[in-house]
Amino acid sequence: MRAEGIETVRRILCVFPRYTSSFGTFEHAYPLTDGVSAFMPPQGLLLIAAYLPEHWPVRFIDENIRPAAREDFEWAEAVFVSGMHIQRQQMNDICRRAHAFDLPVAIGGPSVSACPDYYPSFDYLHVGELGDATNELLARLARDPSRPERQVVLKTADRIDMSEFPIPAYELAETRKYFLGSIQYSSGCPYQCEFCDIPGLYGRNPRLKTPQQIIAELDKLRECGMTDTVYFVDDNFIGNRKAALDLLPHLVEWQKKTGYITRLACEATLNIAKRPEILELMREAFFVTVFCGIETPDPDALKAMHKDHNMMVPILEGIRTINSYGIEVVSGIIMGLDTDKPETPDALLAFVEESRIPLLTINLLQALPKTPLWDRLERENRLIDDDSRDSNVDFLLPYEQVVSSWRRCMEVAYEPEKLFARYQHQCDYTYANRLKVPVSPEMKSWANIRRGLIMLRNLFWKVGVLGDYRKVFWKFALGRLRRGDFEGLIGSAMIAHHLIKFARAASVGQQNASNYSIRLREASVPAE
């Protein structure tokens, strides 16, 4: 589906802002790859690019790969921007640069939808999802591409059904330069965790694309060169369990048809461990990773944040169950909760060791607008507007104690010896349970072999020779090489390198303690 009924032609420049250094974007792993320089293709902007009238020329630039240049702005008649809170300053910078060419700039996506007041300089604010606000924005630009006299706020009241979404314009992106592919099946989540803004932004009743749309998108990603891992960016892959069960057989058949070249990953609540019928189909569809928002091993804390569904099965038992299907668990962890005690950091580190989860995104609590947490802390006068802090929450424990505890947890959890021991466990007890897939001609192609050799060369030189934890690396690497497990070696060591580098910077105060924090280590870019 595309926007229709517009005869005027407009040239649209879509610019995705650069990320601030982040635990979850894996930038320290990029130098070990064969040319990766960005995290994932942005679904929102590529969807908008595909929805534009067919006769409108569109240019897409991801500033994680290259900055928009003078000739890009000179070519354009309007600029579209989208992003998350962590990209706020970069989005304002794009707006400033576009205005230097007197171009109208429209911003959409999750950050402006939650906090329109963050973006006073933009000409058009697109609040909400694809729908009537999008059509109104395009109609206004079609009539007049000059900047409006004052800011225009367009709010979506009538959303376009996801079953009518066009395939995102993956052809505009340099897909081979991304660490992961991205795809979306559903939007929304039925749960109401206190800290989460998803229900407020996208609703509690997950809306869906059709399985046929997903297969078409996967085919398009392959055509555009993305063949490694594709991440379902759904807020909760099992938010609608029946829909997940409807989709999975289609994914299984697609994998059989294409030779299991592509690994799949997703986000889901931990209670997926109670659904063996889903986990078995995920294994057959070659899902290799699931991100679970475990948040904390403390039952009292889970109850306080309204995440009781994490207790439907004992947490460690749930992790082992998921691992038994060959699926590695990645976990979100939050520190700074009201239920935290002085001994919480030690309990968290004990959980890391017991769970054998290699990758845990440990964040300080940050209150986001449109969440019950924000509303509660606002009532309690515990929201702090101070960009120099790592969190906007007035913790019950002393602020410096909480930050110091976070830094210690990052330092200890990602000591090379401990981290590689957890990856060794995954290789032996999780990856070993994965579906044994046939070696397709595409896997045996010289291009694929060459990619693997480049990554091995980079690992051996940059970590095995130049790295200061090379002894730990070689102990792990030689064990994988003896078993012929090149994939386990490359995948584990690349991610481990990022985690070690990031955690070291975090432990000495050189990284934000929250992925949502507006405290940025880079030079501030003011709004106009």
Short mmCIF file of C-alpha atoms in Angstrom, two decimals:
data_model
loop_
_atom_site.label_atom_id
_atom_site.label_comp_id
_atom_site.label_asym_id
_atom_site.label_seq_id
_atom_site.Cartn_x
_atom_site.Cartn_y
_atom_site.Cartn_z
CA MET A 1 0.00 0.00 0.00
CA ARG A 2 1.24 3.50 -0.88
CA ALA A 3 -0.10 7.01 -0.42
CA GLU A 4 -2.35 7.82 -3.36
CA GLY A 5 -4.12 10.78 -4.94
CA ILE A 6 -1.09 13.07 -4.98
CA GLU A 7 0.04 14.36 -8.38
CA THR A 8 2.76 16.82 -7.32
CA VAL A 9 6.33 15.45 -7.15
CA ARG A 10 8.48 16.09 -4.08
CA ARG A 11 12.04 14.93 -3.35
CA ILE A 12 12.24 13.48 0.17
CA LEU A 13 15.46 12.96 2.13
CA CYS A 14 15.07 10.42 4.96
CA VAL A 15 17.86 10.72 7.54
CA PHE A 16 18.35 8.30 10.43
CA PRO A 17 20.39 9.81 13.29
CA ARG A 18 23.62 8.43 14.60
CA TYR A 19 23.46 6.45 17.84
CA THR A 20 25.29 7.57 20.95
CA SER A 21 27.68 4.82 22.06
CA SER A 22 25.49 2.13 23.59
CA PHE A 23 25.74 -1.29 25.20
CA GLY A 24 23.14 -2.69 22.84
CA THR A 25 24.44 -1.53 19.46
CA PHE A 26 27.65 -3.60 19.56
CA GLU A 27 29.86 -0.98 17.92
CA HIS A 28 33.06 -2.46 19.37
CA ALA A 29 32.36 -5.64 17.40
CA TYR A 30 32.21 -3.86 14.03
CA PRO A 31 36.02 -3.74 13.46
CA LEU A 32 36.06 -7.54 13.78
CA THR A 33 33.55 -8.03 10.95
CA ASP A 34 33.90 -7.76 7.19
CA GLY A 35 32.67 -4.18 6.89
CA VAL A 36 29.76 -3.68 9.31
CA SER A 37 29.35 -0.09 10.45
CA ALA A 38 25.78 0.16 11.79
CA PHE A 39 23.39 -1.78 14.00
CA MET A 40 20.02 -2.46 12.27
CA PRO A 41 18.13 -0.92 9.35
CA PRO A 42 15.54 1.44 10.89
CA GLN A 43 12.07 0.02 10.30
CA GLY A 44 10.18 3.30 10.73
CA LEU A 45 11.96 5.46 8.15
CA LEU A 46 12.17 2.63 5.61
CA LEU A 47 8.44 2.01 6.06
CA ILE A 48 7.69 5.70 5.44
CA ALA A 49 9.99 5.65 2.41
CA ALA A 50 8.01 2.72 0.99
CA TYR A 51 4.68 4.45 1.72
CA LEU A 52 5.52 7.67 -0.13
CA PRO A 53 3.77 8.20 -3.48
CA GLU A 54 5.43 5.99 -6.05
CA HIS A 55 6.51 8.93 -8.21
CA TRP A 56 8.23 10.78 -5.31
CA PRO A 57 12.03 10.38 -5.44
CA VAL A 58 13.37 9.36 -2.04
CA ARG A 59 16.91 9.17 -0.68
CA PHE A 60 17.74 7.35 2.58
CA ILE A 61 20.83 8.05 4.67
CA ASP A 62 21.80 6.33 7.90
CA GLU A 63 24.25 8.62 9.66
CA ASN A 64 25.70 5.62 11.46
CA ILE A 65 27.16 4.76 8.04
CA ARG A 66 27.76 8.22 6.57
CA PRO A 67 26.54 11.73 7.36
CA ALA A 68 24.07 13.52 5.13
CA ALA A 69 26.14 15.81 2.91
CA ARG A 70 25.58 19.22 1.36
CA GLU A 71 24.55 17.65 -1.95
CA ASP A 72 21.90 15.57 -0.17
CA PHE A 73 20.28 18.64 1.37
CA GLU A 74 20.59 20.58 -1.91
CA TRP A 75 18.82 17.71 -3.72
CA ALA A 76 15.93 17.49 -1.24
CA GLU A 77 12.70 19.45 -0.95
CA ALA A 78 11.87 18.09 2.53
CA VAL A 79 13.63 16.06 5.22
CA PHE A 80 12.14 13.24 7.30
CA VAL A 81 13.75 12.15 10.59
CA SER A 82 12.89 9.42 13.09
CA GLY A 83 14.50 7.94 16.17
CA MET A 84 14.51 7.14 19.86
CA HIS A 85 15.19 9.23 22.97
CA ILE A 86 18.88 8.31 22.99
CA GLN A 87 19.17 9.95 19.55
CA ARG A 88 17.47 13.18 20.61
CA GLN A 89 20.46 15.49 20.26
CA GLN A 90 21.44 13.98 16.92
CA MET A 91 17.90 14.48 15.59
CA ASN A 92 17.97 18.12 16.63
CA ASP A 93 21.32 18.44 14.86
CA ILE A 94 19.87 17.04 11.61
CA CYS A 95 17.05 19.58 11.89
CA ARG A 96 19.52 22.42 12.36
CA ARG A 97 21.55 21.35 9.31
CA ALA A 98 18.43 21.01 7.14
CA HIS A 99 17.20 24.44 8.19
CA ALA A 100 20.50 25.87 6.98
CA PHE A 101 19.18 24.97 3.51
CA ASP A 102 15.71 26.32 4.38
CA LEU A 103 14.19 22.83 4.14
CA PRO A 104 11.06 21.80 6.06
CA VAL A 105 11.84 18.98 8.51
CA ALA A 106 9.34 16.41 9.79
CA ILE A 107 10.03 14.11 12.72
CA GLY A 108 8.18 10.90 13.58
CA GLY A 109 8.83 7.77 15.59
CA PRO A 110 8.77 6.71 19.25
CA SER A 111 10.63 9.64 20.81
CA VAL A 112 8.52 12.46 19.40
CA SER A 113 5.34 10.41 19.89
CA ALA A 114 6.13 10.18 23.61
CA CYS A 115 7.68 13.63 24.08
CA PRO A 116 6.68 16.19 21.41
CA ASP A 117 8.14 18.98 23.57
CA TYR A 118 11.67 17.56 23.03
CA TYR A 119 11.60 18.89 19.45
CA PRO A 120 10.65 22.58 19.37
CA SER A 121 12.60 23.39 16.19
CA PHE A 122 11.03 20.86 13.83
CA ASP A 123 8.48 22.12 11.32
CA TYR A 124 6.22 19.05 11.47
CA LEU A 125 5.73 16.67 14.39
CA HIS A 126 4.23 13.32 13.36
CA VAL A 127 2.83 11.87 16.59
CA GLY A 128 1.72 8.25 16.42
CA GLU A 129 1.92 5.52 13.84
CA LEU A 130 1.38 5.33 10.08
CA GLY A 131 -2.11 6.63 9.33
CA ASP A 132 -4.15 9.76 8.73
CA ALA A 133 -1.43 12.01 10.16
CA THR A 134 0.98 10.61 7.56
CA ASN A 135 -1.46 11.33 4.74
CA GLU A 136 -2.00 14.85 6.03
CA LEU A 137 1.75 15.48 6.18
CA LEU A 138 2.25 14.31 2.60
CA ALA A 139 -0.72 16.37 1.38
CA ARG A 140 0.67 19.52 3.03
CA LEU A 141 4.11 18.99 1.48
CA ALA A 142 2.50 18.29 -1.90
CA ARG A 143 0.67 21.63 -1.73
CA ASP A 144 3.58 23.67 -0.41
CA PRO A 145 7.15 22.45 0.25
CA SER A 146 8.22 25.64 2.05
CA ARG A 147 8.62 25.79 5.83
CA PRO A 148 5.39 26.61 7.70
CA GLU A 149 5.27 29.82 9.74
CA ARG A 150 4.91 27.86 12.98
CA GLN A 151 5.30 24.25 14.06
CA VAL A 152 2.55 21.88 12.88
CA VAL A 153 1.63 18.91 15.09
CA LEU A 154 -0.12 16.03 13.33
CA LYS A 155 -1.52 13.23 15.51
CA THR A 156 -2.60 9.87 14.12
CA ALA A 157 -6.20 9.10 15.03
CA ASP A 158 -6.86 6.47 12.34
CA ARG A 159 -3.98 4.01 12.01
CA ILE A 160 -3.40 2.02 8.85
CA ASP A 161 -3.89 -1.68 9.48
CA MET A 162 -0.54 -3.46 9.65
CA SER A 163 -1.81 -6.00 7.14
CA GLU A 164 -1.77 -3.13 4.63
CA PHE A 165 1.76 -1.94 5.38
CA PRO A 166 4.12 -1.90 2.40
CA ILE A 167 7.39 -3.81 2.54
CA PRO A 168 9.96 -1.42 4.06
CA ALA A 169 12.25 0.06 1.42
CA TYR A 170 15.20 -2.18 2.29
CA GLU A 171 16.60 -1.54 -1.18
CA LEU A 172 17.48 2.01 -0.11
CA ALA A 173 19.66 0.78 2.77
CA GLU A 174 23.19 -0.58 2.54
CA THR A 175 22.09 -3.83 4.15
CA ARG A 176 25.50 -5.48 4.03
CA LYS A 177 26.83 -2.81 6.40
CA TYR A 178 24.39 -3.71 9.18
CA PHE A 179 25.15 -5.98 12.11
CA LEU A 180 21.59 -7.39 12.13
CA GLY A 181 18.61 -7.35 9.82
CA SER A 182 15.29 -6.11 11.21
CA ILE A 183 11.69 -7.07 10.64
CA GLN A 184 8.39 -6.40 12.45
CA TYR A 185 5.44 -8.78 12.75
CA SER A 186 3.36 -7.16 15.50
CA SER A 187 3.02 -3.95 17.50
CA GLY A 188 1.86 -3.59 21.10
CA CYS A 189 2.03 -5.72 24.25
CA PRO A 190 -0.74 -6.98 26.55
CA TYR A 191 1.29 -6.51 29.75
CA GLN A 192 1.56 -3.30 31.75
CA CYS A 193 5.02 -3.34 33.31
CA GLU A 194 5.37 -0.14 35.31
CA PHE A 195 8.49 1.15 33.56
CA CYS A 196 7.50 0.34 29.95
CA ASP A 197 6.03 2.83 27.47
CA ILE A 198 4.97 0.30 24.83
CA PRO A 199 1.30 -0.06 25.93
CA GLY A 200 0.97 3.71 26.14
CA LEU A 201 2.44 4.26 22.68
CA TYR A 202 1.19 1.24 20.74
CA GLY A 203 -1.62 -0.32 22.77
CA ARG A 204 -2.18 -3.54 24.69
CA ASN A 205 -3.84 -5.49 21.90
CA PRO A 206 -1.03 -6.52 19.51
CA ARG A 207 -1.74 -5.66 15.89
CA LEU A 208 -0.33 -7.91 13.20
CA LYS A 209 0.99 -8.29 9.71
CA THR A 210 0.09 -11.45 7.83
CA PRO A 211 2.54 -14.37 7.60
CA GLN A 212 2.62 -13.76 3.84
CA GLN A 213 3.87 -10.20 4.44
CA ILE A 214 6.66 -11.49 6.69
CA ILE A 215 7.81 -14.04 4.14
CA ALA A 216 7.80 -11.35 1.44
CA GLU A 217 9.88 -9.09 3.68
CA LEU A 218 12.37 -11.87 4.41
CA ASP A 219 12.68 -12.53 0.68
CA LYS A 220 13.27 -8.81 0.11
CA LEU A 221 15.97 -8.72 2.79
CA ARG A 222 17.71 -11.65 1.10
CA GLU A 223 17.47 -9.95 -2.29
CA CYS A 224 19.10 -6.88 -0.76
CA GLY A 225 22.00 -8.89 0.67
CA MET A 226 20.96 -9.46 4.31
CA THR A 227 21.49 -13.16 4.93
CA ASP A 228 22.88 -13.47 8.47
CA THR A 229 20.68 -12.80 11.50
CA VAL A 230 17.29 -11.08 11.27
CA TYR A 231 15.83 -9.63 14.47
CA PHE A 232 12.07 -9.41 15.03
CA VAL A 233 11.72 -5.98 16.61
CA ASP A 234 8.25 -6.81 17.97
CA ASP A 235 7.71 -5.53 21.49
CA ASN A 236 6.74 -9.07 22.48
CA PHE A 237 6.87 -11.85 19.90
CA ILE A 238 4.35 -13.88 21.92
CA GLY A 239 2.13 -10.94 22.85
CA ASN A 240 -0.45 -12.79 20.74
CA ARG A 241 0.45 -16.48 21.16
CA LYS A 242 -2.03 -17.66 18.55
CA ALA A 243 -0.50 -15.29 15.99
CA ALA A 244 2.99 -16.57 16.81
CA LEU A 245 1.79 -20.12 16.27
CA ASP A 246 0.23 -19.07 12.96
CA LEU A 247 3.46 -17.46 11.75
CA LEU A 248 6.03 -20.04 12.83
CA PRO A 249 5.12 -22.83 10.36
CA HIS A 250 5.55 -20.31 7.53
CA LEU A 251 9.01 -19.45 8.85
CA VAL A 252 9.91 -23.14 9.06
CA GLU A 253 8.92 -23.66 5.42
CA TRP A 254 10.82 -20.54 4.36
CA GLN A 255 13.96 -21.77 6.09
CA LYS A 256 13.68 -25.14 4.37
CA LYS A 257 13.24 -23.41 1.02
CA THR A 258 16.18 -21.03 1.46
CA GLY A 259 18.60 -23.47 3.12
CA TYR A 260 18.65 -22.11 6.70
CA ILE A 261 21.04 -19.33 5.73
CA THR A 262 19.31 -16.85 8.03
CA ARG A 263 19.25 -17.04 11.81
CA LEU A 264 16.29 -15.47 13.59
CA ALA A 265 16.04 -13.63 16.91
CA CYS A 266 13.25 -11.87 18.81
CA GLU A 267 12.05 -10.32 22.07
CA ALA A 268 9.59 -12.20 24.27
CA THR A 269 8.44 -12.41 27.86
CA LEU A 270 10.04 -15.12 29.97
CA ASN A 271 6.75 -17.01 30.21
CA ILE A 272 7.54 -18.30 26.73
CA ALA A 273 9.19 -21.10 28.72
CA LYS A 274 5.66 -22.34 29.50
CA ARG A 275 4.94 -22.82 25.79
CA PRO A 276 6.87 -25.85 24.50
CA GLU A 277 4.77 -25.90 21.31
CA ILE A 278 6.04 -22.40 20.47
CA LEU A 279 9.64 -23.14 21.48
CA GLU A 280 9.74 -26.29 19.35
CA LEU A 281 8.53 -24.41 16.30
CA MET A 282 11.02 -21.62 17.01
CA ARG A 283 13.79 -24.19 17.07
CA GLU A 284 12.61 -25.60 13.74
CA ALA A 285 12.47 -22.05 12.32
CA PHE A 286 16.09 -21.53 13.44
CA PHE A 287 15.54 -18.93 16.14
CA VAL A 288 18.86 -18.74 17.96
CA THR A 289 18.34 -15.87 20.43
CA VAL A 290 15.50 -14.46 22.49
CA PHE A 291 15.74 -11.25 24.50
CA CYS A 292 13.78 -11.56 27.75
CA GLY A 293 13.19 -8.62 30.07
CA ILE A 294 14.01 -10.53 33.24
CA GLU A 295 14.71 -7.15 34.93
CA THR A 296 15.56 -8.62 38.35
CA PRO A 297 15.73 -12.01 40.10
CA ASP A 298 13.95 -10.47 43.12
CA PRO A 299 10.27 -11.65 43.30
CA ASP A 300 9.28 -8.65 45.44
CA ALA A 301 10.67 -6.29 42.82
CA LEU A 302 8.89 -8.11 39.98
CA LYS A 303 5.61 -7.85 41.84
CA ALA A 304 6.17 -4.14 42.52
CA MET A 305 6.80 -3.39 38.84
CA HIS A 306 3.73 -5.46 37.79
CA LYS A 307 5.85 -8.09 36.06
CA ASP A 308 4.27 -11.07 37.79
CA HIS A 309 4.30 -13.03 34.50
CA ASN A 310 8.05 -13.47 35.00
CA MET A 311 7.18 -15.66 38.00
CA MET A 312 4.94 -18.07 36.10
CA VAL A 313 7.98 -20.33 36.05
CA PRO A 314 11.09 -20.13 38.27
CA ILE A 315 13.46 -17.80 36.42
CA LEU A 316 16.48 -20.12 36.28
CA GLU A 317 14.26 -23.02 35.25
CA GLY A 318 12.74 -20.88 32.50
CA ILE A 319 16.17 -19.96 31.16
CA ARG A 320 17.28 -23.61 31.11
CA THR A 321 14.07 -24.59 29.33
CA ILE A 322 14.62 -22.01 26.59
CA ASN A 323 18.28 -23.05 26.29
CA SER A 324 17.21 -26.67 25.84
CA TYR A 325 15.65 -25.68 22.51
CA GLY A 326 18.97 -24.27 21.31
CA ILE A 327 17.91 -20.67 21.98
CA GLU A 328 20.28 -18.38 23.85
CA VAL A 329 18.67 -16.01 26.34
CA VAL A 330 19.70 -12.36 26.40
CA SER A 331 18.42 -10.53 29.46
CA GLY A 332 17.45 -7.02 30.40
CA ILE A 333 18.33 -6.08 34.01
CA ILE A 334 17.34 -2.92 35.89
CA MET A 335 19.12 -1.44 38.91
CA GLY A 336 17.88 1.45 41.03
CA LEU A 337 14.46 -0.03 41.77
CA ASP A 338 12.61 1.05 44.90
CA THR A 339 12.95 -2.51 46.19
CA ASP A 340 16.75 -2.54 45.82
CA LYS A 341 18.82 -3.03 48.97
CA PRO A 342 22.54 -2.65 49.68
CA GLU A 343 22.97 -6.36 49.00
CA THR A 344 21.16 -6.24 45.64
CA PRO A 345 24.38 -5.95 43.53
CA ASP A 346 25.78 -9.14 45.07
CA ALA A 347 22.50 -10.97 44.46
CA LEU A 348 22.51 -9.76 40.86
CA LEU A 349 26.08 -10.95 40.26
CA ALA A 350 25.18 -14.33 41.78
CA PHE A 351 22.26 -14.52 39.34
CA VAL A 352 24.58 -13.78 36.41
CA GLU A 353 26.77 -16.70 37.40
CA GLU A 354 23.87 -19.08 38.04
CA SER A 355 21.97 -18.23 34.89
CA ARG A 356 25.04 -18.56 32.60
CA ILE A 357 23.57 -15.77 30.45
CA PRO A 358 26.49 -14.13 28.63
CA LEU A 359 24.77 -10.92 27.57
CA LEU A 360 22.76 -8.95 30.11
CA THR A 361 21.88 -5.32 29.42
CA ILE A 362 22.26 -3.86 32.90
CA ASN A 363 20.66 -0.40 33.09
CA LEU A 364 19.82 2.09 35.77
CA LEU A 365 16.11 2.75 36.09
CA GLN A 366 14.95 5.63 33.90
CA ALA A 367 11.39 6.93 34.01
CA LEU A 368 9.95 7.31 30.53
CA PRO A 369 6.94 9.49 29.71
CA LYS A 370 3.69 7.63 29.04
CA THR A 371 4.51 4.99 31.67
CA PRO A 372 2.88 4.23 35.03
CA LEU A 373 6.34 4.70 36.59
CA TRP A 374 6.54 8.27 35.31
CA ASP A 375 3.06 9.03 36.62
CA ARG A 376 3.84 7.56 40.06
CA LEU A 377 7.18 9.33 40.45
CA GLU A 378 5.64 12.58 39.29
CA ARG A 379 3.01 12.27 42.02
CA GLU A 380 5.77 11.53 44.54
CA ASN A 381 7.86 14.48 43.30
CA ARG A 382 10.73 12.08 42.49
CA LEU A 383 11.44 13.03 38.87
CA ILE A 384 14.70 14.94 38.47
CA ASP A 385 15.37 17.18 35.48
CA ASP A 386 19.17 17.18 35.49
CA ASP A 387 21.07 16.23 32.34
CA SER A 388 24.26 15.64 34.33
CA ARG A 389 22.78 12.57 36.04
CA ASP A 390 22.62 9.01 34.72
CA SER A 391 18.94 8.75 35.65
CA ASN A 392 15.97 11.05 36.08
CA VAL A 393 14.77 9.04 39.11
CA ASP A 394 15.29 10.11 42.71
CA PHE A 395 16.31 6.67 44.02
CA LEU A 396 15.47 5.55 47.55
CA LEU A 397 19.12 4.55 47.99
CA PRO A 398 21.76 7.29 47.67
CA TYR A 399 22.37 8.19 44.01
CA GLU A 400 26.15 7.74 44.13
CA GLN A 401 25.74 4.35 45.79
CA VAL A 402 23.41 3.16 43.03
CA VAL A 403 25.71 4.36 40.25
CA SER A 404 28.75 2.87 41.98
CA SER A 405 26.91 -0.47 42.32
CA TRP A 406 26.04 -0.41 38.61
CA ARG A 407 29.66 0.22 37.68
CA ARG A 408 30.85 -2.64 39.90
CA CYS A 409 28.29 -5.03 38.40
CA MET A 410 29.39 -4.10 34.88
CA GLU A 411 33.04 -4.58 35.80
CA VAL A 412 32.59 -7.96 37.50
CA ALA A 413 29.96 -9.44 35.14
CA TYR A 414 32.11 -8.75 32.09
CA GLU A 415 35.51 -9.80 33.35
CA PRO A 416 36.91 -11.76 30.37
CA GLU A 417 37.31 -15.00 32.33
CA LYS A 418 33.75 -14.94 33.63
CA LEU A 419 32.22 -13.89 30.31
CA PHE A 420 34.02 -16.54 28.24
CA ALA A 421 33.10 -19.18 30.83
CA ARG A 422 29.44 -18.29 30.24
CA TYR A 423 29.94 -18.45 26.47
CA GLN A 424 31.63 -21.83 26.87
CA HIS A 425 28.52 -23.04 28.66
CA GLN A 426 26.34 -21.73 25.85
CA CYS A 427 28.43 -23.52 23.23
CA ASP A 428 28.27 -26.80 25.13
CA TYR A 429 24.70 -26.76 26.43
CA THR A 430 22.67 -24.33 24.30
CA TYR A 431 24.14 -24.10 20.81
CA ALA A 432 24.53 -27.88 20.84
CA ASN A 433 20.72 -28.16 21.01
CA ARG A 434 20.16 -26.14 17.85
CA LEU A 435 18.62 -27.65 14.77
CA LYS A 436 21.23 -29.46 12.71
CA VAL A 437 20.84 -27.71 9.40
CA PRO A 438 22.15 -28.91 6.02
CA VAL A 439 25.17 -27.17 4.53
CA SER A 440 23.66 -25.44 1.53
CA PRO A 441 25.59 -24.41 -1.59
CA GLU A 442 25.25 -20.79 -0.45
CA MET A 443 27.00 -21.62 2.82
CA LYS A 444 29.81 -23.31 0.90
CA SER A 445 30.20 -20.43 -1.55
CA TRP A 446 33.55 -18.68 -1.80
CA ALA A 447 31.93 -15.37 -0.78
CA ASN A 448 30.66 -16.89 2.47
CA ILE A 449 33.95 -18.68 3.21
CA ARG A 450 35.86 -15.46 2.52
CA ARG A 451 33.69 -13.56 5.00
CA GLY A 452 34.42 -16.14 7.66
CA LEU A 453 38.15 -15.99 6.99
CA ILE A 454 38.16 -12.20 7.23
CA MET A 455 36.41 -12.31 10.61
CA LEU A 456 38.77 -15.02 11.89
CA ARG A 457 41.76 -12.98 10.75
CA ASN A 458 40.43 -9.90 12.53
CA LEU A 459 39.74 -11.83 15.72
CA PHE A 460 43.11 -13.55 15.76
CA TRP A 461 45.00 -10.30 15.16
CA LYS A 462 43.00 -7.68 17.05
CA VAL A 463 42.09 -9.89 20.03
CA GLY A 464 44.46 -12.86 19.91
CA VAL A 465 47.62 -10.79 19.29
CA LEU A 466 46.88 -7.19 20.26
CA GLY A 467 44.22 -7.80 22.92
CA ASP A 468 45.07 -7.61 26.62
CA TYR A 469 42.84 -10.60 27.41
CA ARG A 470 44.36 -12.78 24.68
CA LYS A 471 45.15 -15.72 27.00
CA VAL A 472 41.47 -16.05 27.90
CA PHE A 473 40.52 -15.67 24.25
CA TRP A 474 42.93 -18.36 23.02
CA LYS A 475 41.79 -20.83 25.66
CA PHE A 476 38.23 -20.44 24.37
CA ALA A 477 39.20 -20.22 20.69
CA LEU A 478 41.36 -23.34 20.62
CA GLY A 479 38.59 -25.34 22.24
CA ARG A 480 36.12 -24.25 19.54
CA LEU A 481 38.63 -24.82 16.74
CA ARG A 482 39.33 -28.38 17.93
CA ARG A 483 35.60 -29.06 17.59
CA GLY A 484 35.39 -27.37 14.21
CA ASP A 485 32.95 -24.85 15.69
CA PHE A 486 33.91 -21.78 13.69
CA GLU A 487 30.47 -20.19 14.02
CA GLY A 488 30.47 -20.54 17.80
CA LEU A 489 33.94 -19.04 17.96
CA ILE A 490 33.24 -16.07 15.70
CA GLY A 491 29.80 -15.23 17.10
CA SER A 492 30.77 -15.53 20.77
CA ALA A 493 34.14 -13.80 20.54
CA MET A 494 32.85 -10.84 18.53
CA ILE A 495 30.05 -10.09 21.00
CA ALA A 496 32.34 -10.76 23.96
CA HIS A 497 34.83 -8.21 22.67
CA HIS A 498 32.15 -5.52 22.57
CA LEU A 499 30.86 -6.40 26.03
CA ILE A 500 34.35 -6.33 27.55
CA LYS A 501 35.28 -3.01 25.94
CA PHE A 502 31.98 -1.33 26.81
CA ALA A 503 31.93 -2.63 30.40
CA ARG A 504 35.45 -1.39 31.02
CA ALA A 505 34.46 2.10 29.90
CA ALA A 506 31.28 1.89 32.00
CA SER A 507 33.12 0.82 35.14
CA VAL A 508 35.22 4.01 35.10
CA GLY A 509 32.30 6.32 34.35
CA GLN A 510 32.82 6.75 30.61
CA GLN A 511 29.43 5.36 29.55
CA ASN A 512 25.83 6.13 30.44
CA ALA A 513 24.26 3.90 33.06
CA SER A 514 20.98 3.82 31.13
CA ASN A 515 20.21 3.28 27.46
CA TYR A 516 17.49 5.91 27.91
CA SER A 517 19.55 8.49 29.74
CA ILE A 518 19.76 11.92 28.13
CA ARG A 519 23.17 12.40 29.69
CA LEU A 520 25.44 12.21 26.67
CA ARG A 521 29.20 11.95 26.69
CA GLU A 522 29.41 13.79 23.38
CA ALA A 523 29.22 17.53 22.79
CA SER A 524 25.68 18.75 23.27
CA VAL A 525 23.81 19.84 20.16
CA PRO A 526 21.33 22.56 21.15
CA ALA A 527 17.97 23.01 19.52
CA GLU A 528 17.60 26.20 17.48
#
